[in-house]
PDB file of C-alpha atoms and ligand atoms in Angstrom:
ATOM      1  CA  MET J1447     -23.959 -19.415  -2.003  1.00  0.00           C
ATOM      2  CA  GLY J1448     -20.478 -17.091  -1.221  1.00  0.00           C
ATOM      3  CA  LYS J1449     -17.501 -20.135  -0.204  1.00  0.00           C
ATOM      4  CA  LYS J1450     -15.435 -19.294   3.373  1.00  0.00           C
ATOM      5  CA  VAL J1451     -13.360 -17.273   3.172  1.00  0.00           C
ATOM      6  CA  THR J1452     -10.506 -17.911   5.668  1.00  0.00           C
ATOM      7  CA  LYS J1453      -7.611 -15.721   4.052  1.00  0.00           C
ATOM      8  CA  ALA J1454      -7.356 -12.052   3.953  1.00  0.00           C
ATOM      9  CA  ILE J1455      -4.421  -9.746   2.359  1.00  0.00           C
ATOM     10  CA  PHE J1456      -2.986  -5.891   4.656  1.00  0.00           C
ATOM     11  CA  PRO J1457      -0.703  -4.287   1.197  1.00  0.00           C
ATOM     12  CA  VAL J1458       0.865  -2.104   3.353  1.00  0.00           C
ATOM     13  CA  ALA J1459       3.402  -1.176   0.526  1.00  0.00           C
ATOM     14  CA  GLY J1460       2.799   1.993   0.008  1.00  0.00           C
ATOM     15  CA  MET J1461       5.330   5.108   0.780  1.00  0.00           C
ATOM     16  CA  GLY J1462       2.511   6.786   3.362  1.00  0.00           C
ATOM     17  CA  THR J1463       3.570  10.078   2.032  1.00  0.00           C
ATOM     18  CA  ARG J1464       1.447  12.342   4.364  1.00  0.00           C
ATOM     19  CA  PHE J1465       3.247  10.962   7.750  1.00  0.00           C
ATOM     20  CA  LEU J1466       6.539  12.382   6.716  1.00  0.00           C
ATOM     21  CA  PRO J1467       9.120  13.191   8.388  1.00  0.00           C
ATOM     22  CA  ALA J1468       7.013  10.605  10.884  1.00  0.00           C
ATOM     23  CA  THR J1469       6.878   7.872   8.279  1.00  0.00           C
ATOM     24  CA  LYS J1470      10.695   8.644   6.546  1.00  0.00           C
ATOM     25  CA  SER J1471      11.383   5.402   9.280  1.00  0.00           C
ATOM     26  CA  VAL J1472       8.320   3.885  10.764  1.00  0.00           C
ATOM     27  CA  PRO J1473       5.650   2.361   9.004  1.00  0.00           C
ATOM     28  CA  LYS J1474       2.131   3.653   8.504  1.00  0.00           C
ATOM     29  CA  GLU J1475       0.829   0.816   9.921  1.00  0.00           C
ATOM     30  CA  ILE J1476       2.641   1.055  13.711  1.00  0.00           C
ATOM     31  CA  MET J1477       1.810   4.229  13.882  1.00  0.00           C
ATOM     32  CA  THR J1478      -1.201   4.010  16.984  1.00  0.00           C
ATOM     33  CA  LEU J1479      -3.805   5.101  18.404  1.00  0.00           C
ATOM     34  CA  VAL J1480      -4.056   5.386  22.008  1.00  0.00           C
ATOM     35  CA  ASP J1481      -1.748   2.164  22.970  1.00  0.00           C
ATOM     36  CA  ARG J1482      -2.424   0.673  19.756  1.00  0.00           C
ATOM     37  CA  PRO J1483      -0.946   0.032  16.348  1.00  0.00           C
ATOM     38  CA  LEU J1484      -2.934   0.129  14.161  1.00  0.00           C
ATOM     39  CA  VAL J1485      -1.922  -3.258  11.918  1.00  0.00           C
ATOM     40  CA  GLN J1486      -3.481  -4.448  15.130  1.00  0.00           C
ATOM     41  CA  TYR J1487      -7.269  -3.283  14.831  1.00  0.00           C
ATOM     42  CA  ALA J1488      -7.153  -4.347  11.508  1.00  0.00           C
ATOM     43  CA  ILE J1489      -6.279  -8.134  12.481  1.00  0.00           C
ATOM     44  CA  ASP J1490      -8.242  -7.903  15.327  1.00  0.00           C
ATOM     45  CA  GLU J1491     -10.898  -7.154  12.699  1.00  0.00           C
ATOM     46  CA  ALA J1492     -10.230  -9.842  10.686  1.00  0.00           C
ATOM     47  CA  ARG J1493      -9.643 -12.189  13.681  1.00  0.00           C
ATOM     48  CA  GLU J1494     -13.692 -11.342  14.094  1.00  0.00           C
ATOM     49  CA  ALA J1495     -14.561 -11.649  11.032  1.00  0.00           C
ATOM     50  CA  GLY J1496     -12.866 -16.004  10.833  1.00  0.00           C
ATOM     51  CA  ILE J1497     -10.314 -15.547   9.262  1.00  0.00           C
ATOM     52  CA  LYS J1498      -7.256 -17.697   8.743  1.00  0.00           C
ATOM     53  CA  GLU J1499      -4.220 -16.204   6.953  1.00  0.00           C
ATOM     54  CA  PHE J1500      -2.782 -13.447   6.827  1.00  0.00           C
ATOM     55  CA  ILE J1501      -0.698 -12.038   3.876  1.00  0.00           C
ATOM     56  CA  PHE J1502       0.877  -8.457   4.702  1.00  0.00           C
ATOM     57  CA  VAL J1503       2.430  -7.644   0.581  1.00  0.00           C
ATOM     58  CA  THR J1504       4.321  -5.089   2.705  1.00  0.00           C
ATOM     59  CA  SER J1505       8.594  -3.199   1.266  1.00  0.00           C
ATOM     60  CA  ARG J1506      11.097  -2.038   1.781  1.00  0.00           C
ATOM     61  CA  GLY J1507      11.731  -0.218   5.901  1.00  0.00           C
ATOM     62  CA  LYS J1508       8.360  -2.491   6.463  1.00  0.00           C
ATOM     63  CA  GLY J1509      11.073  -4.252   9.388  1.00  0.00           C
ATOM     64  CA  ALA J1510       8.875  -2.721  12.179  1.00  0.00           C
ATOM     65  CA  LEU J1511       5.841  -4.508  11.362  1.00  0.00           C
ATOM     66  CA  GLU J1512       7.778  -8.305  11.229  1.00  0.00           C
ATOM     67  CA  ASP J1513       8.741  -7.250  14.145  1.00  0.00           C
ATOM     68  CA  TYR J1514       5.890  -6.532  16.053  1.00  0.00           C
ATOM     69  CA  PHE J1515       3.809  -9.576  15.446  1.00  0.00           C
ATOM     70  CA  ASP J1516       7.213 -11.577  16.919  1.00  0.00           C
ATOM     71  CA  ASN J1517       6.772 -13.752  20.099  1.00  0.00           C
ATOM     72  CA  SER J1518       9.047 -10.995  22.821  1.00  0.00           C
ATOM     73  CA  PRO J1519      10.906 -13.836  25.464  1.00  0.00           C
ATOM     74  CA  ILE J1520      12.796 -11.488  26.843  1.00  0.00           C
ATOM     75  CA  LEU J1521       9.937  -8.890  27.104  1.00  0.00           C
ATOM     76  CA  GLU J1522       8.110 -11.551  28.333  1.00  0.00           C
ATOM     77  CA  GLN J1523       9.775 -13.218  30.117  1.00  0.00           C
ATOM     78  CA  GLU J1524      10.527  -9.488  32.480  1.00  0.00           C
ATOM     79  CA  LEU J1525       6.278  -8.666  32.522  1.00  0.00           C
ATOM     80  CA  ARG J1526       6.730 -12.100  34.156  1.00  0.00           C
ATOM     81  CA  LYS J1527       9.146 -12.120  36.792  1.00  0.00           C
ATOM     82  CA  LYS J1528       7.696  -8.657  37.420  1.00  0.00           C
ATOM     83  CA  GLY J1529       4.034 -10.053  38.165  1.00  0.00           C
ATOM     84  CA  LYS J1530       2.787  -7.938  35.935  1.00  0.00           C
ATOM     85  CA  ASP J1531       0.430 -10.696  34.303  1.00  0.00           C
ATOM     86  CA  GLU J1532      -2.091  -8.381  32.410  1.00  0.00           C
ATOM     87  CA  LEU J1533       0.149  -7.265  29.940  1.00  0.00           C
ATOM     88  CA  LEU J1534       1.055  -9.963  29.280  1.00  0.00           C
ATOM     89  CA  GLU J1535      -1.553 -11.186  27.889  1.00  0.00           C
ATOM     90  CA  THR J1536      -2.151  -8.095  25.951  1.00  0.00           C
ATOM     91  CA  LEU J1537       1.429  -8.774  24.579  1.00  0.00           C
ATOM     92  CA  LYS J1538       0.091 -12.302  23.540  1.00  0.00           C
ATOM     93  CA  ALA J1539      -2.514 -10.867  21.508  1.00  0.00           C
ATOM     94  CA  THR J1540      -0.579  -9.471  19.025  1.00  0.00           C
ATOM     95  CA  ASN J1541       1.651 -12.971  18.211  1.00  0.00           C
ATOM     96  CA  MET J1542       1.062 -14.780  15.517  1.00  0.00           C
ATOM     97  CA  GLU J1543       0.807 -18.184  15.007  1.00  0.00           C
ATOM     98  CA  SER J1544       3.957 -19.943  13.157  1.00  0.00           C
ATOM     99  CA  GLY J1545       2.790 -19.952   9.703  1.00  0.00           C
ATOM    100  CA  ALA J1546      -0.811 -18.145  10.303  1.00  0.00           C
ATOM    101  CA  ILE J1547       1.650 -15.356   8.937  1.00  0.00           C
ATOM    102  CA  ALA J1548       3.419 -14.650   5.283  1.00  0.00           C
ATOM    103  CA  TYR J1549       4.816 -11.499   4.004  1.00  0.00           C
ATOM    104  CA  ILE J1550       5.199 -10.708   0.390  1.00  0.00           C
ATOM    105  CA  ARG J1551       7.190  -7.861  -0.818  1.00  0.00           C
ATOM    106  CA  GLN J1552       6.053  -5.625  -3.797  1.00  0.00           C
ATOM    107  CA  HIS J1553       9.517  -4.412  -5.058  1.00  0.00           C
ATOM    108  CA  LYS J1554       7.975  -0.673  -7.169  1.00  0.00           C
ATOM    109  CA  ALA J1555       4.058   1.519  -4.758  1.00  0.00           C
ATOM    110  CA  LEU J1556       2.735   0.069  -8.544  1.00  0.00           C
ATOM    111  CA  GLY J1557      -0.191   1.129  -7.126  1.00  0.00           C
ATOM    112  CA  LEU J1558      -2.771  -0.769  -4.649  1.00  0.00           C
ATOM    113  CA  GLY J1559      -4.460  -3.506  -7.498  1.00  0.00           C
ATOM    114  CA  HIS J1560      -1.095  -4.547  -7.972  1.00  0.00           C
ATOM    115  CA  ALA J1561      -0.328  -4.513  -4.541  1.00  0.00           C
ATOM    116  CA  VAL J1562      -2.748  -7.366  -3.874  1.00  0.00           C
ATOM    117  CA  TRP J1563      -1.837  -8.997  -7.428  1.00  0.00           C
ATOM    118  CA  CYS J1564       0.926  -9.741  -5.434  1.00  0.00           C
ATOM    119  CA  ALA J1565      -0.140 -12.068  -3.228  1.00  0.00           C
ATOM    120  CA  LYS J1566      -1.737 -14.022  -6.179  1.00  0.00           C
ATOM    121  CA  ARG J1567      -0.464 -17.318  -5.461  1.00  0.00           C
ATOM    122  CA  LEU J1568      -0.836 -16.978  -1.743  1.00  0.00           C
ATOM    123  CA  ILE J1569      -4.527 -16.415  -2.359  1.00  0.00           C
ATOM    124  CA  GLY J1570      -4.682 -19.526  -5.378  1.00  0.00           C
ATOM    125  CA  ASN J1571      -8.392 -20.023  -6.340  1.00  0.00           C
ATOM    126  CA  GLU J1572     -10.580 -18.618  -4.021  1.00  0.00           C
ATOM    127  CA  PRO J1573     -12.290 -15.885  -2.445  1.00  0.00           C
ATOM    128  CA  PHE J1574     -10.520 -14.086  -0.471  1.00  0.00           C
ATOM    129  CA  ALA J1575     -10.349 -10.251   2.184  1.00  0.00           C
ATOM    130  CA  VAL J1576      -8.658  -6.971   1.366  1.00  0.00           C
ATOM    131  CA  ILE J1577      -8.125  -5.102   4.840  1.00  0.00           C
ATOM    132  CA  LEU J1578      -6.328  -1.661   4.055  1.00  0.00           C
ATOM    133  CA  PRO J1579      -5.613  -0.703   7.711  1.00  0.00           C
ATOM    134  CA  ASP J1580      -5.385   2.763   7.469  1.00  0.00           C
ATOM    135  CA  ASP J1581      -9.405   2.231   7.465  1.00  0.00           C
ATOM    136  CA  VAL J1582      -9.692   2.017  10.735  1.00  0.00           C
ATOM    137  CA  ILE J1583     -13.536   1.511  12.225  1.00  0.00           C
ATOM    138  CA  ALA J1584     -15.393   1.489  15.027  1.00  0.00           C
ATOM    139  CA  ALA J1585     -18.360  -0.810  14.758  1.00  0.00           C
ATOM    140  CA  GLU J1586     -19.780  -3.165  17.483  1.00  0.00           C
ATOM    141  CA  THR J1587     -20.265  -6.782  15.161  1.00  0.00           C
ATOM    142  CA  SER J1588     -16.839  -5.870  13.015  1.00  0.00           C
ATOM    143  CA  CYS J1589     -16.791  -4.164   9.485  1.00  0.00           C
ATOM    144  CA  LEU J1590     -15.679  -7.306   7.594  1.00  0.00           C
ATOM    145  CA  LYS J1591     -17.332  -9.380   9.909  1.00  0.00           C
ATOM    146  CA  GLN J1592     -20.816  -8.026   8.815  1.00  0.00           C
ATOM    147  CA  MET J1593     -19.048  -8.379   5.428  1.00  0.00           C
ATOM    148  CA  VAL J1594     -19.128 -12.107   5.666  1.00  0.00           C
ATOM    149  CA  GLU J1595     -22.295 -12.661   6.689  1.00  0.00           C
ATOM    150  CA  ALA J1596     -24.362 -10.831   3.726  1.00  0.00           C
ATOM    151  CA  TYR J1597     -21.146 -11.605   1.039  1.00  0.00           C
ATOM    152  CA  GLU J1598     -22.082 -15.356   2.455  1.00  0.00           C
ATOM    153  CA  GLU J1599     -25.294 -14.559   0.861  1.00  0.00           C
ATOM    154  CA  THR J1600     -24.692 -13.313  -2.080  1.00  0.00           C
ATOM    155  CA  GLY J1601     -21.444 -14.538  -3.438  1.00  0.00           C
ATOM    156  CA  GLY J1602     -19.629 -12.754  -5.899  1.00  0.00           C
ATOM    157  CA  ASN J1603     -18.023  -9.577  -4.999  1.00  0.00           C
ATOM    158  CA  MET J1604     -18.274  -7.598  -2.368  1.00  0.00           C
ATOM    159  CA  VAL J1605     -17.115  -3.880  -1.439  1.00  0.00           C
ATOM    160  CA  ALA J1606     -17.538  -2.375   1.989  1.00  0.00           C
ATOM    161  CA  ALA J1607     -19.079   1.492   0.835  1.00  0.00           C
ATOM    162  CA  MET J1608     -20.825   4.583   2.452  1.00  0.00           C
ATOM    163  CA  GLU J1609     -22.081   7.445   1.662  1.00  0.00           C
ATOM    164  CA  VAL J1610     -19.597  11.088   1.166  1.00  0.00           C
ATOM    165  CA  PRO J1611     -20.796  14.864   0.529  1.00  0.00           C
ATOM    166  CA  PRO J1612     -21.252  14.661  -3.143  1.00  0.00           C
ATOM    167  CA  GLU J1613     -17.791  17.009  -3.467  1.00  0.00           C
ATOM    168  CA  LYS J1614     -15.442  14.455  -1.527  1.00  0.00           C
ATOM    169  CA  ALA J1615     -16.784  11.088  -4.270  1.00  0.00           C
ATOM    170  CA  SER J1616     -13.628  11.795  -6.365  1.00  0.00           C
ATOM    171  CA  ALA J1617     -11.047  11.026  -3.693  1.00  0.00           C
ATOM    172  CA  TYR J1618     -12.617   7.137  -3.399  1.00  0.00           C
ATOM    173  CA  GLY J1619     -13.469   4.824  -5.823  1.00  0.00           C
ATOM    174  CA  VAL J1620     -17.283   5.155  -6.558  1.00  0.00           C
ATOM    175  CA  LEU J1621     -20.261   2.834  -7.274  1.00  0.00           C
ATOM    176  CA  ASP J1622     -22.692   2.818 -10.394  1.00  0.00           C
ATOM    177  CA  PRO J1623     -25.662   1.570  -8.287  1.00  0.00           C
ATOM    178  CA  LYS J1624     -28.009  -0.791 -10.102  1.00  0.00           C
ATOM    179  CA  ASN J1625     -30.333  -2.147  -7.514  1.00  0.00           C
ATOM    180  CA  ASP J1626     -30.463  -0.775  -4.333  1.00  0.00           C
ATOM    181  CA  MET J1627     -31.464  -3.328  -0.929  1.00  0.00           C
ATOM    182  CA  GLY J1628     -30.595  -1.355   1.986  1.00  0.00           C
ATOM    183  CA  SER J1629     -27.996  -1.781   3.070  1.00  0.00           C
ATOM    184  CA  VAL J1630     -26.346  -4.644  -0.038  1.00  0.00           C
ATOM    185  CA  ILE J1631     -26.418  -2.103  -3.262  1.00  0.00           C
ATOM    186  CA  GLU J1632     -25.744  -4.688  -6.290  1.00  0.00           C
ATOM    187  CA  ALA J1633     -23.608  -2.174  -8.570  1.00  0.00           C
ATOM    188  CA  LYS J1634     -23.109  -1.121 -12.888  1.00  0.00           C
ATOM    189  CA  GLY J1635     -20.003   0.231 -12.430  1.00  0.00           C
ATOM    190  CA  MET J1636     -17.174   1.262 -10.087  1.00  0.00           C
ATOM    191  CA  VAL J1637     -15.412   4.867 -11.097  1.00  0.00           C
ATOM    192  CA  GLU J1638     -11.851   5.359  -9.582  1.00  0.00           C
ATOM    193  CA  LYS J1639     -11.085   8.095  -8.144  1.00  0.00           C
ATOM    194  CA  PRO J1640     -14.397  10.032 -10.462  1.00  0.00           C
ATOM    195  CA  ALA J1641     -14.052  13.844 -12.258  1.00  0.00           C
ATOM    196  CA  PRO J1642     -17.224  15.868  -9.594  1.00  0.00           C
ATOM    197  CA  GLU J1643     -18.808  15.980 -12.666  1.00  0.00           C
ATOM    198  CA  ASP J1644     -18.788  11.494 -13.138  1.00  0.00           C
ATOM    199  CA  ALA J1645     -19.188  10.848 -10.557  1.00  0.00           C
ATOM    200  CA  PRO J1646     -21.822   7.951 -10.562  1.00  0.00           C
ATOM    201  CA  SER J1647     -22.738   8.712  -7.071  1.00  0.00           C
ATOM    202  CA  ASN J1648     -22.115   9.499  -3.454  1.00  0.00           C
ATOM    203  CA  LEU J1649     -21.274   5.827  -2.786  1.00  0.00           C
ATOM    204  CA  ALA J1650     -17.245   5.300  -1.578  1.00  0.00           C
ATOM    205  CA  VAL J1651     -15.739   2.469  -1.497  1.00  0.00           C
ATOM    206  CA  ILE J1652     -13.820   1.871   1.805  1.00  0.00           C
ATOM    207  CA  GLY J1653     -10.565  -0.263   2.417  1.00  0.00           C
ATOM    208  CA  ARG J1654     -12.467  -3.792   2.787  1.00  0.00           C
ATOM    209  CA  TYR J1655     -13.437  -6.096  -0.028  1.00  0.00           C
ATOM    210  CA  ILE J1656     -14.062  -9.874   0.013  1.00  0.00           C
ATOM    211  CA  LEU J1657     -13.535 -10.238  -3.876  1.00  0.00           C
ATOM    212  CA  ALA J1658     -13.278 -13.545  -6.704  1.00  0.00           C
ATOM    213  CA  PRO J1659     -10.589 -15.534  -7.440  1.00  0.00           C
ATOM    214  CA  SER J1660     -11.452 -13.616 -10.324  1.00  0.00           C
ATOM    215  CA  VAL J1661     -10.374 -10.235  -9.855  1.00  0.00           C
ATOM    216  CA  MET J1662      -7.494 -12.115  -9.236  1.00  0.00           C
ATOM    217  CA  ARG J1663      -7.529 -12.485 -13.313  1.00  0.00           C
ATOM    218  CA  ASN J1664      -8.383  -9.273 -14.716  1.00  0.00           C
ATOM    219  CA  LEU J1665      -5.246  -7.814 -12.162  1.00  0.00           C
ATOM    220  CA  ASN J1666      -2.911  -9.911 -14.243  1.00  0.00           C
ATOM    221  CA  GLN J1667      -3.494  -7.701 -17.184  1.00  0.00           C
ATOM    222  CA  LYS J1668      -2.221  -4.488 -15.294  1.00  0.00           C
ATOM    223  CA  ARG J1669      -3.220  -1.950 -16.823  1.00  0.00           C
ATOM    224  CA  GLN J1670      -3.050   1.403 -15.716  1.00  0.00           C
ATOM    225  CA  GLY J1671      -6.421   3.729 -14.212  1.00  0.00           C
ATOM    226  CA  ALA J1672      -6.180   6.700 -12.343  1.00  0.00           C
ATOM    227  CA  GLY J1673      -2.904   8.626 -11.198  1.00  0.00           C
ATOM    228  CA  GLY J1674      -1.168   6.216 -13.209  1.00  0.00           C
ATOM    229  CA  GLU J1675      -1.564   3.175 -10.756  1.00  0.00           C
ATOM    230  CA  ILE J1676      -2.916  -0.024 -11.361  1.00  0.00           C
ATOM    231  CA  GLN J1677      -6.254   0.347  -9.862  1.00  0.00           C
ATOM    232  CA  LEU J1678      -8.241  -2.629  -7.239  1.00  0.00           C
ATOM    233  CA  THR J1679     -11.440  -0.838  -8.628  1.00  0.00           C
ATOM    234  CA  ASP J1680     -10.733  -2.023 -11.585  1.00  0.00           C
ATOM    235  CA  ALA J1681     -10.140  -5.030 -11.726  1.00  0.00           C
ATOM    236  CA  ILE J1682     -13.082  -5.210  -9.830  1.00  0.00           C
ATOM    237  CA  ALA J1683     -15.267  -2.896 -11.726  1.00  0.00           C
ATOM    238  CA  GLU J1684     -14.438  -5.878 -14.696  1.00  0.00           C
ATOM    239  CA  ASP J1685     -15.858  -8.883 -13.211  1.00  0.00           C
ATOM    240  CA  ILE J1686     -19.570  -6.757 -13.668  1.00  0.00           C
ATOM    241  CA  ASP J1687     -18.703  -6.930 -17.350  1.00  0.00           C
ATOM    242  CA  GLN J1688     -17.597 -10.361 -17.103  1.00  0.00           C
ATOM    243  CA  GLY J1689     -21.139 -11.524 -15.045  1.00  0.00           C
ATOM    244  CA  VAL J1690     -19.487 -11.905 -11.218  1.00  0.00           C
ATOM    245  CA  PRO J1691     -21.264  -9.542  -9.787  1.00  0.00           C
ATOM    246  CA  VAL J1692     -20.089  -7.032  -7.285  1.00  0.00           C
ATOM    247  CA  PHE J1693     -22.095  -5.409  -4.386  1.00  0.00           C
ATOM    248  CA  GLY J1694     -21.302  -2.992  -2.210  1.00  0.00           C
ATOM    249  CA  PHE J1695     -22.289  -3.503   1.173  1.00  0.00           C
ATOM    250  CA  ARG J1696     -23.329  -0.139   4.326  1.00  0.00           C
ATOM    251  CA  PHE J1697     -21.647  -1.321   7.225  1.00  0.00           C
ATOM    252  CA  LYS J1698     -23.156  -0.289  10.404  1.00  0.00           C
ATOM    253  CA  GLY J1699     -20.237   2.366  12.346  1.00  0.00           C
ATOM    254  CA  LYS J1700     -17.911   4.841  12.199  1.00  0.00           C
ATOM    255  CA  ARG J1701     -14.804   4.862   9.534  1.00  0.00           C
ATOM    256  CA  TYR J1702     -11.959   6.803  10.687  1.00  0.00           C
ATOM    257  CA  ASP J1703      -9.610   7.748   7.706  1.00  0.00           C
ATOM    258  CA  CYS J1704      -5.811   7.591   9.310  1.00  0.00           C
ATOM    259  CA  GLY J1705      -4.301   7.383   6.057  1.00  0.00           C
ATOM    260  CA  SER J1706      -4.604  11.317   6.712  1.00  0.00           C
ATOM    261  CA  LYS J1707      -3.535  13.442   9.688  1.00  0.00           C
ATOM    262  CA  ALA J1708      -7.043  14.568  10.107  1.00  0.00           C
ATOM    263  CA  GLY J1709      -8.900  11.596  10.500  1.00  0.00           C
ATOM    264  CA  PHE J1710      -5.583   9.709  12.923  1.00  0.00           C
ATOM    265  CA  LEU J1711      -6.238  12.464  15.076  1.00  0.00           C
ATOM    266  CA  GLN J1712      -9.973  11.424  15.246  1.00  0.00           C
ATOM    267  CA  ALA J1713      -9.653   8.431  15.350  1.00  0.00           C
ATOM    268  CA  THR J1714      -6.671   8.854  19.127  1.00  0.00           C
ATOM    269  CA  VAL J1715      -9.377  10.969  20.100  1.00  0.00           C
ATOM    270  CA  ALA J1716     -12.830   8.828  19.445  1.00  0.00           C
ATOM    271  CA  PHE J1717     -11.338   6.107  20.414  1.00  0.00           C
ATOM    272  CA  ALA J1718      -9.414   6.891  24.308  1.00  0.00           C
ATOM    273  CA  LEU J1719     -13.209   8.401  24.970  1.00  0.00           C
ATOM    274  CA  GLU J1720     -13.535   4.891  24.984  1.00  0.00           C
ATOM    275  CA  ARG J1721     -10.992   3.822  27.175  1.00  0.00           C
ATOM    276  CA  PRO J1722     -12.645   3.943  31.176  1.00  0.00           C
ATOM    277  CA  ASP J1723      -8.731   4.466  31.605  1.00  0.00           C
ATOM    278  CA  LEU J1724      -8.653   8.221  29.942  1.00  0.00           C
ATOM    279  CA  ARG J1725     -11.971   8.729  29.409  1.00  0.00           C
ATOM    280  CA  ASP J1726     -12.452  11.453  32.772  1.00  0.00           C
ATOM    281  CA  GLU J1727      -9.549  13.258  32.006  1.00  0.00           C
ATOM    282  CA  LEU J1728      -9.112  13.723  28.045  1.00  0.00           C
ATOM    283  CA  MET J1729     -13.538  14.939  28.318  1.00  0.00           C
ATOM    284  CA  GLN J1730     -11.651  17.659  30.985  1.00  0.00           C
ATOM    285  CA  TYR J1731      -9.184  18.963  28.510  1.00  0.00           C
ATOM    286  CA  LEU J1732     -11.418  18.480  26.294  1.00  0.00           C
ATOM    287  CA  GLN J1733     -13.720  20.966  27.636  1.00  0.00           C
ATOM    288  CA  ASP J1734     -11.017  23.615  29.154  1.00  0.00           C
ATOM    289  CA  VAL J1735      -9.778  23.798  25.049  1.00  0.00           C
ATOM    290  CA  THR J1736     -12.638  24.449  23.938  1.00  0.00           C
ATOM    291  CA  SER J1737     -13.854  26.834  25.812  1.00  0.00           C
ATOM    292  CA  SER J1738     -10.438  28.992  25.938  1.00  0.00           C
ATOM    293  CA  SER J1739     -10.821  28.450  21.849  1.00  0.00           C
ATOM    294  CA  ASN J1740     -14.339  29.823  22.438  1.00  0.00           C
ATOM    295  CA  ALA J1741     -13.292  32.999  24.327  1.00  0.00           C
ATOM    296  CA  ALA J1742     -10.331  34.154  22.392  1.00  0.00           C
ATOM    297  CA  GLN J1743     -12.835  34.673  19.142  1.00  0.00           C
TER     298      GLN J1743
HETATM  299  P1  LIG Z 209      -2.527   4.938   0.322  1.00  0.00           P
HETATM  300  O1  LIG Z 209      -3.237   6.048  -1.351  1.00  0.00           O
HETATM  301  O2  LIG Z 209      -3.295   5.799   1.157  1.00  0.00           O
HETATM  302  O3  LIG Z 209      -1.514   5.544  -0.387  1.00  0.00           O
HETATM  303  O4  LIG Z 209      -3.036   3.475  -0.347  1.00  0.00           O
HETATM  304  P2  LIG Z 209      -0.425   5.415   1.031  1.00  0.00           P
HETATM  305  O5  LIG Z 209       1.311   5.536   0.307  1.00  0.00           O
HETATM  306  O6  LIG Z 209      -0.431   4.558   1.773  1.00  0.00           O
HETATM  307  O7  LIG Z 209      -0.516   6.304   1.324  1.00  0.00           O
HETATM  308  P3  LIG Z 209       0.823   8.063   1.880  1.00  0.00           P
HETATM  309  O8  LIG Z 209      -0.980   8.393   0.491  1.00  0.00           O
HETATM  310  O9  LIG Z 209       0.760   8.809   0.465  1.00  0.00           O
HETATM  311  O10 LIG Z 209       0.022   9.420   2.329  1.00  0.00           O
HETATM  312  C1  LIG Z 209      -3.706   2.941   0.376  1.00  0.00           C
HETATM  313  C2  LIG Z 209      -3.471   1.165   0.732  1.00  0.00           C
HETATM  314  O11 LIG Z 209      -2.492   0.692  -0.884  1.00  0.00           O
HETATM  315  C3  LIG Z 209      -1.536   0.726   0.161  1.00  0.00           C
HETATM  316  C4  LIG Z 209      -1.083   1.273   1.086  1.00  0.00           C
HETATM  317  O12 LIG Z 209       0.032   0.764   2.192  1.00  0.00           O
HETATM  318  C5  LIG Z 209      -2.215   2.420   1.398  1.00  0.00           C
HETATM  319  O13 LIG Z 209      -2.605   0.881   3.537  1.00  0.00           O
HETATM  320  N1  LIG Z 209      -0.223   0.336  -0.914  1.00  0.00           N
HETATM  321  C6  LIG Z 209      -0.906   1.125  -2.046  1.00  0.00           C
HETATM  322  C7  LIG Z 209       0.639  -0.636  -1.576  1.00  0.00           C
HETATM  323  O14 LIG Z 209       0.668  -1.711  -0.657  1.00  0.00           O
HETATM  324  N2  LIG Z 209       1.187   0.110  -2.191  1.00  0.00           N
HETATM  325  C8  LIG Z 209       1.225   0.514  -3.882  1.00  0.00           C
HETATM  326  O15 LIG Z 209       0.981   0.975  -4.403  1.00  0.00           O
HETATM  327  C9  LIG Z 209      -0.145   1.898  -3.187  1.00  0.00           C
END
């Protein structure tokens, strides 16, 4: 039912103030979990889901991000000379073929909805995915791939959703469920950062979306929502009134909020523990620090 999704927007124009001073000169998306920048996880997830065109919405100071996806001939030559084939392969996985990647500037941080709207001309009249690289999801099958498969059945709009403790719901976009079918939940509404007493559920929307072109048309109105920002949530919710359904998707996997320091640290530990070359040493270290901090209490 849903059309094939081949384009993804990566809105990375935010200021990343929660990571200052680091983000004064380093884009948040280039910060590394173990040895790979956040953006590499996002790209790998998109590729696994069948995405062919990668559209980055950037801003001033994000040059390192553009360089990251470029070939690095001098480095490659050096690694080849030294016979470091494994590193050479690792490096090649970061190159993007010419024409597959595009960068658009958002000149002012007017909100996530506005950032998505900036990619309007490159999207045209097709469904598209949106990936926020600071939501990192560890999953056997990538979250976006799970969503693409579900979307093929449902069409409409689809947002990744997860249950959060009720007191945390006001930090997210929240779904107002109409029909809970298990992994797919049809919504009758959606509200961005509701006051705790107004949250319609504890089903929070996180940074993966498959959206209909009608959402771009809704964003054309550039209405300000919560926090004075142009909210993507509002533009998606408008579609419900216009008869285009919105589905939440309960993905299988664990999401880390790498836009926050605590989430970033947790992801660092979790991803490092998955690595055979780091696991034992890190585990030993964690046991040592936890037992010495328990002893100190
Ligand atoms: P956040 O709310 O996490 O904001 O944006 P931020 O600027 O990245 O980080 P803090 O809160 O200041 O620490 C969620 C996503 O939306 C993008 C961000 O880059 C991030 O991927 N975004 C947000 C834009 O691209 N443009 C905007 O105007 C706002």
